Structures are given as C-alpha cells and as structure tokens.
Amino acid sequence: AQSVSQHNHHVILSEAASLELGCNYSYGGTVNLFWYVQYPGQHLQLLLKYFSGDPLVKGIKGFEAEFIKSKFSFNLRKPSVQWSDTAEYFCAVNAYSGAGSYQLTFGKGTKLSVIP
Amino acid sequence: DAGVIQSPRHEVTEMGQEVTLRCKPISGHDYLFWYRQTMMRGLELLIYFNNNVPIDDSGMPEDRFSAKMPNASFSTLKIQPSEPRDSAVYFCASTRGGNQPQHFGDGTRLSIL
C-alpha cells in the first residue's frame, strides 16, 4: 500500500521567510501528486498538482513544488510567506490501483503558522 | 459551479442517536469520497463511490457506519448508533475521473455528547 510522509507537523515562520515543506511517498508506479491547503475553519482547496512534464509545478498564491522522482519527493516551496498563508498543508498522492481504480492517499498535514 | 454541498454544517447530538450526513457532488463528477478529519488521526478516507457504486469501503471504521449513493447527485453517510469518539469533521469530495483533483465540501462538524 502506498503511504505519504510529511516531515514536519508544525512549522512557525516570520513573514517574508522562505518556506519548504517536505513530502515523500512510497509507491513504485506512476503517480499524480497534489498539495492541498486548509485555511482555519475551511475545507481543503487545491494548491497545485503534478501529472507529467516539467517537474517544477507552479500553483496559486506564489507556491511551487518540485517532483524529484528518484527521491520520491514532492516538496512545497514559497520564497516569501505572508501572514495569510497560515493554514494546514496536505500532500496527496494518487496512484492507479488497477481495474480503473485510483487510490488517493493524504499525508498527515503540516500546520504552518506565520508570525507578522 | 455550485461546488460540493454538505449538510448540515454542524450537528450536535447525544450518543446513541442516529446521525445522517448529506452530500451533493458537483454535477458531472463521477467519483464521490467521504473523509473524516480529527486532530489525532488527521484526514482519513472512509469510502468512495464511482458512478454511484461503492468501490472501496475499507476505511469505514465499523458496522455502525454506512454510506449510500442512490443517484449521481446525492450521497449519505449514516452513523447508528453514534458514539462520542465519532466526533469529527466529515468532508465529502467529488471529482471527474479517478486521477483528477478532488473538490471538497465545507464539511459537517459533528459533536456526539
């Protein structure tokens, strides 16, 4: 079974600091990769996705992620965070599990707190 | 696009009562997912449907939980009887195609006293 690991449970940064959230997955086949964001009291929203092509993916609000196949990683980055980026971030991996079925697995999430 | 619609937004009830959560997926989406989110366990997939048919219910915690999708525009998640440990936020999500990003509803915050 596939699994997704997010290395940090809680990250605290000051505004304008750079951000990198780690995500590693275990699955040997073709995957689609996602980062979702959940602002306080809200539902999960898609931040960015990777299906194929350029491994550096740009998403909304200045976020980007790089897929490194050899490391099974899909880390999320932002050069300069803002207070409004305070949220929980989830990495997710979608893998084809046969017979037309896909299995989407979420990481445990990383809480980001940005201090003004 | 109205988005995924869940009801109720909040539910508070006493243990032993039956609880029914409702979800209307985005029109045209053929996959529907039910998740449970708690501080301790994070986001857990309970069950998902493809074209109204349950595909994987291995995440359903026990027989007290059941889910149905009688048609393409409606699904329910039922807990009977409810217990305090069922308290969580329950999310419904839908997508067009199994490998596409999921669209989440606003969730139902369930508190069992």
mmCIF file with all atom_site columns, C-alpha atoms in Angstrom:
data_model
loop_
_atom_site.group_PDB
_atom_site.id
_atom_site.type_symbol
_atom_site.label_atom_id
_atom_site.label_alt_id
_atom_site.label_comp_id
_atom_site.label_asym_id
_atom_site.label_entity_id
_atom_site.label_seq_id
_atom_site.pdbx_PDB_ins_code
_atom_site.Cartn_x
_atom_site.Cartn_y
_atom_site.Cartn_z
_atom_site.occupancy
_atom_site.B_iso_or_equiv
_atom_site.pdbx_formal_charge
_atom_site.auth_seq_id
_atom_site.auth_comp_id
_atom_site.auth_asym_id
_atom_site.auth_atom_id
_atom_site.pdbx_PDB_model_num
ATOM 1   C CA . ALA A 1 1   ? 0.000   0.000  0.000   1.00 0.00 ? 1   ALA A CA 1
ATOM 2   C CA . GLN A 1 2   ? 1.204   3.480  -0.748  1.00 0.00 ? 2   GLN A CA 1
ATOM 3   C CA . SER A 1 3   ? 1.998   5.960  2.000   1.00 0.00 ? 3   SER A CA 1
ATOM 4   C CA . VAL A 1 4   ? 2.718   9.665  2.219   1.00 0.00 ? 4   VAL A CA 1
ATOM 5   C CA . SER A 1 5   ? 5.026   11.236 4.788   1.00 0.00 ? 5   SER A CA 1
ATOM 6   C CA . GLN A 1 6   ? 5.098   14.893 5.678   1.00 0.00 ? 6   GLN A CA 1
ATOM 7   C CA . HIS A 1 7   ? 8.171   15.571 7.731   1.00 0.00 ? 7   HIS A CA 1
ATOM 8   C CA . ASN A 1 8   ? 7.043   18.486 9.802   1.00 0.00 ? 8   ASN A CA 1
ATOM 9   C CA . HIS A 1 9   ? 3.979   18.560 11.992  1.00 0.00 ? 9   HIS A CA 1
ATOM 10  C CA . HIS A 1 10  ? 4.123   22.279 12.764  1.00 0.00 ? 10  HIS A CA 1
ATOM 11  C CA . VAL A 1 11  ? 6.253   24.991 11.172  1.00 0.00 ? 11  VAL A CA 1
ATOM 12  C CA . ILE A 1 12  ? 6.482   28.518 12.557  1.00 0.00 ? 12  ILE A CA 1
ATOM 13  C CA . LEU A 1 13  ? 7.920   31.287 10.388  1.00 0.00 ? 13  LEU A CA 1
ATOM 14  C CA . SER A 1 14  ? 8.105   35.039 10.376  1.00 0.00 ? 14  SER A CA 1
ATOM 15  C CA . GLU A 1 15  ? 6.637   36.965 7.477   1.00 0.00 ? 15  GLU A CA 1
ATOM 16  C CA . ALA A 1 16  ? 8.943   37.164 4.458   1.00 0.00 ? 16  ALA A CA 1
ATOM 17  C CA . ALA A 1 17  ? 10.783  33.987 5.438   1.00 0.00 ? 17  ALA A CA 1
ATOM 18  C CA . SER A 1 18  ? 11.148  31.253 2.853   1.00 0.00 ? 18  SER A CA 1
ATOM 19  C CA . LEU A 1 19  ? 9.144   28.063 3.167   1.00 0.00 ? 19  LEU A CA 1
ATOM 20  C CA . GLU A 1 20  ? 9.833   24.476 2.262   1.00 0.00 ? 20  GLU A CA 1
ATOM 21  C CA . LEU A 1 21  ? 7.530   21.676 3.363   1.00 0.00 ? 21  LEU A CA 1
ATOM 22  C CA . GLY A 1 22  ? 8.697   18.149 2.775   1.00 0.00 ? 22  GLY A CA 1
ATOM 23  C CA . CYS A 1 23  ? 6.636   15.354 1.295   1.00 0.00 ? 23  CYS A CA 1
ATOM 24  C CA . ASN A 1 24  ? 7.800   11.834 0.476   1.00 0.00 ? 24  ASN A CA 1
ATOM 25  C CA . TYR A 1 25  ? 5.731   8.976  -0.812  1.00 0.00 ? 25  TYR A CA 1
ATOM 26  C CA . SER A 1 26  ? 6.196   5.281  -1.250  1.00 0.00 ? 26  SER A CA 1
ATOM 27  C CA . TYR A 1 27  ? 4.827   3.833  -4.469  1.00 0.00 ? 27  TYR A CA 1
ATOM 28  C CA . GLY A 1 28  ? 6.704   2.312  -7.362  1.00 0.00 ? 28  GLY A CA 1
ATOM 29  C CA . GLY A 1 29  ? 4.339   3.119  -10.204 1.00 0.00 ? 29  GLY A CA 1
ATOM 30  C CA . THR A 1 30  ? 3.035   6.222  -11.923 1.00 0.00 ? 30  THR A CA 1
ATOM 31  C CA . VAL A 1 31  ? 1.542   8.789  -9.588  1.00 0.00 ? 31  VAL A CA 1
ATOM 32  C CA . ASN A 1 32  ? -0.240  12.084 -9.677  1.00 0.00 ? 32  ASN A CA 1
ATOM 33  C CA . LEU A 1 33  ? 0.774   14.455 -6.909  1.00 0.00 ? 33  LEU A CA 1
ATOM 34  C CA . PHE A 1 34  ? -1.136  17.224 -5.182  1.00 0.00 ? 34  PHE A CA 1
ATOM 35  C CA . TRP A 1 35  ? -0.779  19.814 -2.485  1.00 0.00 ? 35  TRP A CA 1
ATOM 36  C CA . TYR A 1 36  ? -3.941  20.998 -0.759  1.00 0.00 ? 36  TYR A CA 1
ATOM 37  C CA . VAL A 1 37  ? -4.320  23.857 1.697   1.00 0.00 ? 37  VAL A CA 1
ATOM 38  C CA . GLN A 1 38  ? -6.856  24.120 4.508   1.00 0.00 ? 38  GLN A CA 1
ATOM 39  C CA . TYR A 1 39  ? -7.300  27.595 5.986   1.00 0.00 ? 39  TYR A CA 1
ATOM 40  C CA . PRO A 1 40  ? -8.634  27.711 9.554   1.00 0.00 ? 40  PRO A CA 1
ATOM 41  C CA . GLY A 1 41  ? -12.236 26.556 9.670   1.00 0.00 ? 41  GLY A CA 1
ATOM 42  C CA . GLN A 1 42  ? -12.416 25.913 5.947   1.00 0.00 ? 42  GLN A CA 1
ATOM 43  C CA . HIS A 1 43  ? -12.345 22.950 3.603   1.00 0.00 ? 43  HIS A CA 1
ATOM 44  C CA . LEU A 1 44  ? -9.358  21.665 1.648   1.00 0.00 ? 44  LEU A CA 1
ATOM 45  C CA . GLN A 1 45  ? -8.539  23.530 -1.546  1.00 0.00 ? 45  GLN A CA 1
ATOM 46  C CA . LEU A 1 46  ? -6.189  22.513 -4.314  1.00 0.00 ? 46  LEU A CA 1
ATOM 47  C CA . LEU A 1 47  ? -2.921  24.450 -4.265  1.00 0.00 ? 47  LEU A CA 1
ATOM 48  C CA . LEU A 1 48  ? -1.147  22.741 -7.156  1.00 0.00 ? 48  LEU A CA 1
ATOM 49  C CA . LYS A 1 49  ? -0.857  19.413 -8.946  1.00 0.00 ? 49  LYS A CA 1
ATOM 50  C CA . TYR A 1 50  ? 1.651   17.403 -10.912 1.00 0.00 ? 50  TYR A CA 1
ATOM 51  C CA . PHE A 1 51  ? 0.629   14.901 -13.574 1.00 0.00 ? 51  PHE A CA 1
ATOM 52  C CA . SER A 1 52  ? 3.526   14.836 -16.019 1.00 0.00 ? 52  SER A CA 1
ATOM 53  C CA . GLY A 1 53  ? 6.004   17.074 -17.827 1.00 0.00 ? 53  GLY A CA 1
ATOM 54  C CA . ASP A 1 54  ? 8.020   19.793 -16.126 1.00 0.00 ? 54  ASP A CA 1
ATOM 55  C CA . PRO A 1 55  ? 8.740   18.555 -12.596 1.00 0.00 ? 55  PRO A CA 1
ATOM 56  C CA . LEU A 1 56  ? 8.639   22.114 -11.269 1.00 0.00 ? 56  LEU A CA 1
ATOM 57  C CA . VAL A 1 57  ? 4.998   22.996 -10.838 1.00 0.00 ? 57  VAL A CA 1
ATOM 58  C CA . LYS A 1 58  ? 3.651   26.427 -10.077 1.00 0.00 ? 58  LYS A CA 1
ATOM 59  C CA . GLY A 1 59  ? 0.428   26.830 -8.153  1.00 0.00 ? 59  GLY A CA 1
ATOM 60  C CA . ILE A 1 60  ? -1.719  29.584 -6.774  1.00 0.00 ? 60  ILE A CA 1
ATOM 61  C CA . LYS A 1 61  ? -0.582  32.314 -4.366  1.00 0.00 ? 61  LYS A CA 1
ATOM 62  C CA . GLY A 1 62  ? 3.091   32.020 -5.293  1.00 0.00 ? 62  GLY A CA 1
ATOM 63  C CA . PHE A 1 63  ? 3.531   28.406 -4.243  1.00 0.00 ? 63  PHE A CA 1
ATOM 64  C CA . GLU A 1 64  ? 5.526   25.904 -6.244  1.00 0.00 ? 64  GLU A CA 1
ATOM 65  C CA . ALA A 1 65  ? 6.535   22.290 -5.831  1.00 0.00 ? 65  ALA A CA 1
ATOM 66  C CA . GLU A 1 66  ? 9.239   20.141 -7.349  1.00 0.00 ? 66  GLU A CA 1
ATOM 67  C CA . PHE A 1 67  ? 8.775   16.484 -8.173  1.00 0.00 ? 67  PHE A CA 1
ATOM 68  C CA . ILE A 1 68  ? 12.007  14.533 -7.779  1.00 0.00 ? 68  ILE A CA 1
ATOM 69  C CA . LYS A 1 69  ? 11.222  11.034 -8.959  1.00 0.00 ? 69  LYS A CA 1
ATOM 70  C CA . SER A 1 70  ? 14.486  9.488  -7.748  1.00 0.00 ? 70  SER A CA 1
ATOM 71  C CA . LYS A 1 71  ? 13.782  10.709 -4.229  1.00 0.00 ? 71  LYS A CA 1
ATOM 72  C CA . PHE A 1 72  ? 10.023  10.025 -4.287  1.00 0.00 ? 72  PHE A CA 1
ATOM 73  C CA . SER A 1 73  ? 9.585   13.590 -3.116  1.00 0.00 ? 73  SER A CA 1
ATOM 74  C CA . PHE A 1 74  ? 7.251   16.475 -3.898  1.00 0.00 ? 74  PHE A CA 1
ATOM 75  C CA . ASN A 1 75  ? 8.292   19.349 -1.664  1.00 0.00 ? 75  ASN A CA 1
ATOM 76  C CA . LEU A 1 76  ? 6.293   22.554 -1.470  1.00 0.00 ? 76  LEU A CA 1
ATOM 77  C CA . ARG A 1 77  ? 8.073   25.914 -1.534  1.00 0.00 ? 77  ARG A CA 1
ATOM 78  C CA . LYS A 1 78  ? 7.328   29.604 -1.324  1.00 0.00 ? 78  LYS A CA 1
ATOM 79  C CA . PRO A 1 79  ? 10.090  32.235 -1.382  1.00 0.00 ? 79  PRO A CA 1
ATOM 80  C CA . SER A 1 80  ? 8.386   34.683 0.969   1.00 0.00 ? 80  SER A CA 1
ATOM 81  C CA . VAL A 1 81  ? 5.444   33.749 3.200   1.00 0.00 ? 81  VAL A CA 1
ATOM 82  C CA . GLN A 1 82  ? 2.690   36.062 4.376   1.00 0.00 ? 82  GLN A CA 1
ATOM 83  C CA . TRP A 1 83  ? 0.540   36.000 7.472   1.00 0.00 ? 83  TRP A CA 1
ATOM 84  C CA . SER A 1 84  ? -2.376  34.917 5.252   1.00 0.00 ? 84  SER A CA 1
ATOM 85  C CA . ASP A 1 85  ? -0.508  31.694 4.440   1.00 0.00 ? 85  ASP A CA 1
ATOM 86  C CA . THR A 1 86  ? -1.220  30.446 7.952   1.00 0.00 ? 86  THR A CA 1
ATOM 87  C CA . ALA A 1 87  ? -3.005  27.159 7.287   1.00 0.00 ? 87  ALA A CA 1
ATOM 88  C CA . GLU A 1 88  ? -2.567  23.427 7.219   1.00 0.00 ? 88  GLU A CA 1
ATOM 89  C CA . TYR A 1 89  ? -0.957  21.935 4.132   1.00 0.00 ? 89  TYR A CA 1
ATOM 90  C CA . PHE A 1 90  ? -1.597  18.408 2.901   1.00 0.00 ? 90  PHE A CA 1
ATOM 91  C CA . CYS A 1 91  ? 0.404   16.459 0.383   1.00 0.00 ? 91  CYS A CA 1
ATOM 92  C CA . ALA A 1 92  ? -1.538  13.781 -1.508  1.00 0.00 ? 92  ALA A CA 1
ATOM 93  C CA . VAL A 1 93  ? -0.573  11.026 -3.901  1.00 0.00 ? 93  VAL A CA 1
ATOM 94  C CA . ASN A 1 94  ? -2.945  9.433  -6.382  1.00 0.00 ? 94  ASN A CA 1
ATOM 95  C CA . ALA A 1 95  ? -1.902  6.067  -7.743  1.00 0.00 ? 95  ALA A CA 1
ATOM 96  C CA . TYR A 1 96  ? -3.553  3.755  -10.190 1.00 0.00 ? 96  TYR A CA 1
ATOM 97  C CA . SER A 1 97  ? -4.553  0.610  -8.328  1.00 0.00 ? 97  SER A CA 1
ATOM 98  C CA . GLY A 1 98  ? -5.924  -1.426 -11.211 1.00 0.00 ? 98  GLY A CA 1
ATOM 99  C CA . ALA A 1 99  ? -9.322  -2.090 -12.813 1.00 0.00 ? 99  ALA A CA 1
ATOM 100 C CA . GLY A 1 100 ? -9.945  1.591  -13.372 1.00 0.00 ? 100 GLY A CA 1
ATOM 101 C CA . SER A 1 101 ? -9.475  2.444  -9.715  1.00 0.00 ? 101 SER A CA 1
ATOM 102 C CA . TYR A 1 102 ? -7.291  5.107  -8.212  1.00 0.00 ? 102 TYR A CA 1
ATOM 103 C CA . GLN A 1 103 ? -6.188  5.406  -4.636  1.00 0.00 ? 103 GLN A CA 1
ATOM 104 C CA . LEU A 1 104 ? -5.630  8.867  -3.205  1.00 0.00 ? 104 LEU A CA 1
ATOM 105 C CA . THR A 1 105 ? -3.587  8.945  -0.029  1.00 0.00 ? 105 THR A CA 1
ATOM 106 C CA . PHE A 1 106 ? -3.136  12.080 2.067   1.00 0.00 ? 106 PHE A CA 1
ATOM 107 C CA . GLY A 1 107 ? -0.245  12.895 4.342   1.00 0.00 ? 107 GLY A CA 1
ATOM 108 C CA . LYS A 1 108 ? -0.937  13.820 7.970   1.00 0.00 ? 108 LYS A CA 1
ATOM 109 C CA . GLY A 1 109 ? -0.614  17.510 7.167   1.00 0.00 ? 109 GLY A CA 1
ATOM 110 C CA . THR A 1 110 ? 1.765   20.282 8.237   1.00 0.00 ? 110 THR A CA 1
ATOM 111 C CA . LYS A 1 111 ? 0.468   23.253 10.175  1.00 0.00 ? 111 LYS A CA 1
ATOM 112 C CA . LEU A 1 112 ? 2.100   26.493 9.122   1.00 0.00 ? 112 LEU A CA 1
ATOM 113 C CA . SER A 1 113 ? 1.930   29.482 11.450  1.00 0.00 ? 113 SER A CA 1
ATOM 114 C CA . VAL A 1 114 ? 3.246   32.771 10.073  1.00 0.00 ? 114 VAL A CA 1
ATOM 115 C CA . ILE A 1 115 ? 4.051   35.447 12.618  1.00 0.00 ? 115 ILE A CA 1
ATOM 116 C CA . PRO A 1 116 ? 3.521   39.034 11.453  1.00 0.00 ? 116 PRO A CA 1
ATOM 117 C CA . ASP B 2 1   ? -20.343 25.764 -10.432 1.00 0.00 ? 1   ASP B CA 1
ATOM 118 C CA . ALA B 2 2   ? -22.054 25.428 -7.051  1.00 0.00 ? 2   ALA B CA 1
ATOM 119 C CA . GLY B 2 3   ? -19.343 23.273 -5.555  1.00 0.00 ? 3   GLY B CA 1
ATOM 120 C CA . VAL B 2 4   ? -19.815 20.281 -3.308  1.00 0.00 ? 4   VAL B CA 1
ATOM 121 C CA . ILE B 2 5   ? -22.667 20.921 -0.897  1.00 0.00 ? 5   ILE B CA 1
ATOM 122 C CA . GLN B 2 6   ? -22.814 19.275 2.503   1.00 0.00 ? 6   GLN B CA 1
ATOM 123 C CA . SER B 2 7   ? -25.477 19.418 5.160   1.00 0.00 ? 7   SER B CA 1
ATOM 124 C CA . PRO B 2 8   ? -25.793 20.041 7.973   1.00 0.00 ? 8   PRO B CA 1
ATOM 125 C CA . ARG B 2 9   ? -22.768 22.274 8.673   1.00 0.00 ? 9   ARG B CA 1
ATOM 126 C CA . HIS B 2 10  ? -22.914 21.469 12.361  1.00 0.00 ? 10  HIS B CA 1
ATOM 127 C CA . GLU B 2 11  ? -24.575 18.646 14.235  1.00 0.00 ? 11  GLU B CA 1
ATOM 128 C CA . VAL B 2 12  ? -24.672 18.143 17.971  1.00 0.00 ? 12  VAL B CA 1
ATOM 129 C CA . THR B 2 13  ? -26.451 15.091 19.304  1.00 0.00 ? 13  THR B CA 1
ATOM 130 C CA . GLU B 2 14  ? -26.401 12.654 22.176  1.00 0.00 ? 14  GLU B CA 1
ATOM 131 C CA . MET B 2 15  ? -24.703 9.317  21.989  1.00 0.00 ? 15  MET B CA 1
ATOM 132 C CA . GLY B 2 16  ? -26.899 6.508  20.763  1.00 0.00 ? 16  GLY B CA 1
ATOM 133 C CA . GLN B 2 17  ? -28.748 8.702  18.297  1.00 0.00 ? 17  GLN B CA 1
ATOM 134 C CA . GLU B 2 18  ? -28.707 8.140  14.564  1.00 0.00 ? 18  GLU B CA 1
ATOM 135 C CA . VAL B 2 19  ? -26.808 10.730 12.554  1.00 0.00 ? 19  VAL B CA 1
ATOM 136 C CA . THR B 2 20  ? -27.201 11.300 8.817   1.00 0.00 ? 20  THR B CA 1
ATOM 137 C CA . LEU B 2 21  ? -24.797 13.464 6.853   1.00 0.00 ? 21  LEU B CA 1
ATOM 138 C CA . ARG B 2 22  ? -25.641 14.534 3.340   1.00 0.00 ? 22  ARG B CA 1
ATOM 139 C CA . CYS B 2 23  ? -23.626 15.435 0.283   1.00 0.00 ? 23  CYS B CA 1
ATOM 140 C CA . LYS B 2 24  ? -24.410 16.754 -3.173  1.00 0.00 ? 24  LYS B CA 1
ATOM 141 C CA . PRO B 2 25  ? -21.431 16.401 -5.511  1.00 0.00 ? 25  PRO B CA 1
ATOM 142 C CA . ILE B 2 26  ? -20.590 18.737 -8.356  1.00 0.00 ? 26  ILE B CA 1
ATOM 143 C CA . SER B 2 27  ? -22.734 17.943 -11.364 1.00 0.00 ? 27  SER B CA 1
ATOM 144 C CA . GLY B 2 28  ? -20.917 15.703 -13.817 1.00 0.00 ? 28  GLY B CA 1
ATOM 145 C CA . HIS B 2 29  ? -18.460 14.348 -11.282 1.00 0.00 ? 29  HIS B CA 1
ATOM 146 C CA . ASP B 2 30  ? -18.477 10.563 -11.260 1.00 0.00 ? 30  ASP B CA 1
ATOM 147 C CA . TYR B 2 31  ? -16.420 9.980  -8.109  1.00 0.00 ? 31  TYR B CA 1
ATOM 148 C CA . LEU B 2 32  ? -17.556 10.807 -4.584  1.00 0.00 ? 32  LEU B CA 1
ATOM 149 C CA . PHE B 2 33  ? -15.477 10.465 -1.430  1.00 0.00 ? 33  PHE B CA 1
ATOM 150 C CA . TRP B 2 34  ? -16.260 10.637 2.284   1.00 0.00 ? 34  TRP B CA 1
ATOM 151 C CA . TYR B 2 35  ? -13.465 11.651 4.678   1.00 0.00 ? 35  TYR B CA 1
ATOM 152 C CA . ARG B 2 36  ? -13.216 12.103 8.420   1.00 0.00 ? 36  ARG B CA 1
ATOM 153 C CA . GLN B 2 37  ? -10.807 14.591 9.960   1.00 0.00 ? 37  GLN B CA 1
ATOM 154 C CA . THR B 2 38  ? -9.690  14.601 13.598  1.00 0.00 ? 38  THR B CA 1
ATOM 155 C CA . MET B 2 39  ? -6.742  16.103 15.407  1.00 0.00 ? 39  MET B CA 1
ATOM 156 C CA . MET B 2 40  ? -5.446  12.689 16.383  1.00 0.00 ? 40  MET B CA 1
ATOM 157 C CA . ARG B 2 41  ? -5.794  10.815 13.101  1.00 0.00 ? 41  ARG B CA 1
ATOM 158 C CA . GLY B 2 42  ? -5.719  13.560 10.501  1.00 0.00 ? 42  GLY B CA 1
ATOM 159 C CA . LEU B 2 43  ? -7.678  13.112 7.281   1.00 0.00 ? 43  LEU B CA 1
ATOM 160 C CA . GLU B 2 44  ? -8.969  9.572  6.740   1.00 0.00 ? 44  GLU B CA 1
ATOM 161 C CA . LEU B 2 45  ? -10.744 8.231  3.671   1.00 0.00 ? 45  LEU B CA 1
ATOM 162 C CA . LEU B 2 46  ? -13.854 6.359  4.773   1.00 0.00 ? 46  LEU B CA 1
ATOM 163 C CA . ILE B 2 47  ? -15.384 5.247  1.466   1.00 0.00 ? 47  ILE B CA 1
ATOM 164 C CA . TYR B 2 48  ? -15.590 6.266  -2.143  1.00 0.00 ? 48  TYR B CA 1
ATOM 165 C CA . PHE B 2 49  ? -18.057 5.718  -4.971  1.00 0.00 ? 49  PHE B CA 1
ATOM 166 C CA . ASN B 2 50  ? -17.663 5.612  -8.721  1.00 0.00 ? 50  ASN B CA 1
ATOM 167 C CA . ASN B 2 51  ? -20.830 6.058  -10.759 1.00 0.00 ? 51  ASN B CA 1
ATOM 168 C CA . ASN B 2 52  ? -22.887 5.583  -7.570  1.00 0.00 ? 52  ASN B CA 1
ATOM 169 C CA . VAL B 2 53  ? -21.261 2.220  -6.803  1.00 0.00 ? 53  VAL B CA 1
ATOM 170 C CA . PRO B 2 54  ? -19.146 1.826  -3.639  1.00 0.00 ? 54  PRO B CA 1
ATOM 171 C CA . ILE B 2 55  ? -15.620 0.925  -4.714  1.00 0.00 ? 55  ILE B CA 1
ATOM 172 C CA . ASP B 2 56  ? -13.611 0.897  -1.506  1.00 0.00 ? 56  ASP B CA 1
ATOM 173 C CA . ASP B 2 57  ? -15.151 0.985  1.957   1.00 0.00 ? 57  ASP B CA 1
ATOM 174 C CA . SER B 2 58  ? -12.112 -0.326 3.796   1.00 0.00 ? 58  SER B CA 1
ATOM 175 C CA . GLY B 2 59  ? -11.835 2.936  5.705   1.00 0.00 ? 59  GLY B CA 1
ATOM 176 C CA . MET B 2 60  ? -15.258 2.673  7.292   1.00 0.00 ? 60  MET B CA 1
ATOM 177 C CA . PRO B 2 61  ? -14.436 2.209  10.974  1.00 0.00 ? 61  PRO B CA 1
ATOM 178 C CA . GLU B 2 62  ? -17.125 -0.303 11.896  1.00 0.00 ? 62  GLU B CA 1
ATOM 179 C CA . ASP B 2 63  ? -20.606 -1.539 11.146  1.00 0.00 ? 63  ASP B CA 1
ATOM 180 C CA . ARG B 2 64  ? -22.165 1.471  12.810  1.00 0.00 ? 64  ARG B CA 1
ATOM 181 C CA . PHE B 2 65  ? -21.139 3.457  9.724   1.00 0.00 ? 65  PHE B CA 1
ATOM 182 C CA . SER B 2 66  ? -22.907 3.088  6.398   1.00 0.00 ? 66  SER B CA 1
ATOM 183 C CA . ALA B 2 67  ? -22.931 5.118  3.202   1.00 0.00 ? 67  ALA B CA 1
ATOM 184 C CA . LYS B 2 68  ? -25.214 5.166  0.209   1.00 0.00 ? 68  LYS B CA 1
ATOM 185 C CA . MET B 2 69  ? -25.369 6.908  -3.116  1.00 0.00 ? 69  MET B CA 1
ATOM 186 C CA . PRO B 2 70  ? -28.849 6.367  -4.551  1.00 0.00 ? 70  PRO B CA 1
ATOM 187 C CA . ASN B 2 71  ? -28.181 8.609  -7.537  1.00 0.00 ? 71  ASN B CA 1
ATOM 188 C CA . ALA B 2 72  ? -25.474 10.721 -9.120  1.00 0.00 ? 72  ALA B CA 1
ATOM 189 C CA . SER B 2 73  ? -26.416 13.854 -7.203  1.00 0.00 ? 73  SER B CA 1
ATOM 190 C CA . PHE B 2 74  ? -26.810 12.645 -3.640  1.00 0.00 ? 74  PHE B CA 1
ATOM 191 C CA . SER B 2 75  ? -24.991 10.616 -1.024  1.00 0.00 ? 75  SER B CA 1
ATOM 192 C CA . THR B 2 76  ? -25.485 9.975  2.671   1.00 0.00 ? 76  THR B CA 1
ATOM 193 C CA . LEU B 2 77  ? -23.211 8.843  5.457   1.00 0.00 ? 77  LEU B CA 1
ATOM 194 C CA . LYS B 2 78  ? -25.079 7.380  8.398   1.00 0.00 ? 78  LYS B CA 1
ATOM 195 C CA . ILE B 2 79  ? -23.859 6.567  11.899  1.00 0.00 ? 79  ILE B CA 1
ATOM 196 C CA . GLN B 2 80  ? -26.132 4.397  14.031  1.00 0.00 ? 80  GLN B CA 1
ATOM 197 C CA . PRO B 2 81  ? -25.763 4.355  16.965  1.00 0.00 ? 81  PRO B CA 1
ATOM 198 C CA . SER B 2 82  ? -23.426 7.314  17.364  1.00 0.00 ? 82  SER B CA 1
ATOM 199 C CA . GLU B 2 83  ? -20.658 7.419  19.988  1.00 0.00 ? 83  GLU B CA 1
ATOM 200 C CA . PRO B 2 84  ? -18.565 10.310 21.382  1.00 0.00 ? 84  PRO B CA 1
ATOM 201 C CA . ARG B 2 85  ? -15.475 9.029  19.542  1.00 0.00 ? 85  ARG B CA 1
ATOM 202 C CA . ASP B 2 86  ? -17.290 9.694  16.263  1.00 0.00 ? 86  ASP B CA 1
ATOM 203 C CA . SER B 2 87  ? -16.949 13.427 16.899  1.00 0.00 ? 87  SER B CA 1
ATOM 204 C CA . ALA B 2 88  ? -15.019 14.880 13.965  1.00 0.00 ? 88  ALA B CA 1
ATOM 205 C CA . VAL B 2 89  ? -15.356 16.953 10.838  1.00 0.00 ? 89  VAL B CA 1
ATOM 206 C CA . TYR B 2 90  ? -16.701 14.881 7.969   1.00 0.00 ? 90  TYR B CA 1
ATOM 207 C CA . PHE B 2 91  ? -15.855 16.016 4.461   1.00 0.00 ? 91  PHE B CA 1
ATOM 208 C CA . CYS B 2 92  ? -17.360 14.980 1.178   1.00 0.00 ? 92  CYS B CA 1
ATOM 209 C CA . ALA B 2 93  ? -15.383 15.445 -2.043  1.00 0.00 ? 93  ALA B CA 1
ATOM 210 C CA . SER B 2 94  ? -16.062 14.766 -5.699  1.00 0.00 ? 94  SER B CA 1
ATOM 211 C CA . THR B 2 95  ? -14.045 14.593 -8.879  1.00 0.00 ? 95  THR B CA 1
ATOM 212 C CA . ARG B 2 96  ? -14.433 13.909 -12.552 1.00 0.00 ? 96  ARG B CA 1
ATOM 213 C CA . GLY B 2 97  ? -12.209 10.938 -13.258 1.00 0.00 ? 97  GLY B CA 1
ATOM 214 C CA . GLY B 2 98  ? -10.298 8.983  -10.669 1.00 0.00 ? 98  GLY B CA 1
ATOM 215 C CA . ASN B 2 99  ? -6.999  10.779 -11.091 1.00 0.00 ? 99  ASN B CA 1
ATOM 216 C CA . GLN B 2 100 ? -8.235  14.367 -11.097 1.00 0.00 ? 100 GLN B CA 1
ATOM 217 C CA . PRO B 2 101 ? -8.033  16.796 -8.145  1.00 0.00 ? 101 PRO B CA 1
ATOM 218 C CA . GLN B 2 102 ? -10.827 16.443 -5.654  1.00 0.00 ? 102 GLN B CA 1
ATOM 219 C CA . HIS B 2 103 ? -13.218 19.258 -4.818  1.00 0.00 ? 103 HIS B CA 1
ATOM 220 C CA . PHE B 2 104 ? -14.159 19.356 -1.161  1.00 0.00 ? 104 PHE B CA 1
ATOM 221 C CA . GLY B 2 105 ? -17.327 20.488 0.546   1.00 0.00 ? 105 GLY B CA 1
ATOM 222 C CA . ASP B 2 106 ? -17.299 22.722 3.615   1.00 0.00 ? 106 ASP B CA 1
ATOM 223 C CA . GLY B 2 107 ? -17.658 19.729 5.909   1.00 0.00 ? 107 GLY B CA 1
ATOM 224 C CA . THR B 2 108 ? -20.014 18.748 8.712   1.00 0.00 ? 108 THR B CA 1
ATOM 225 C CA . ARG B 2 109 ? -18.712 19.338 12.231  1.00 0.00 ? 109 ARG B CA 1
ATOM 226 C CA . LEU B 2 110 ? -20.202 16.512 14.280  1.00 0.00 ? 110 LEU B CA 1
ATOM 227 C CA . SER B 2 111 ? -20.216 16.508 18.062  1.00 0.00 ? 111 SER B CA 1
ATOM 228 C CA . ILE B 2 112 ? -21.552 13.496 19.928  1.00 0.00 ? 112 ILE B CA 1
ATOM 229 C CA . LEU B 2 113 ? -22.171 14.188 23.601  1.00 0.00 ? 113 LEU B CA 1
#
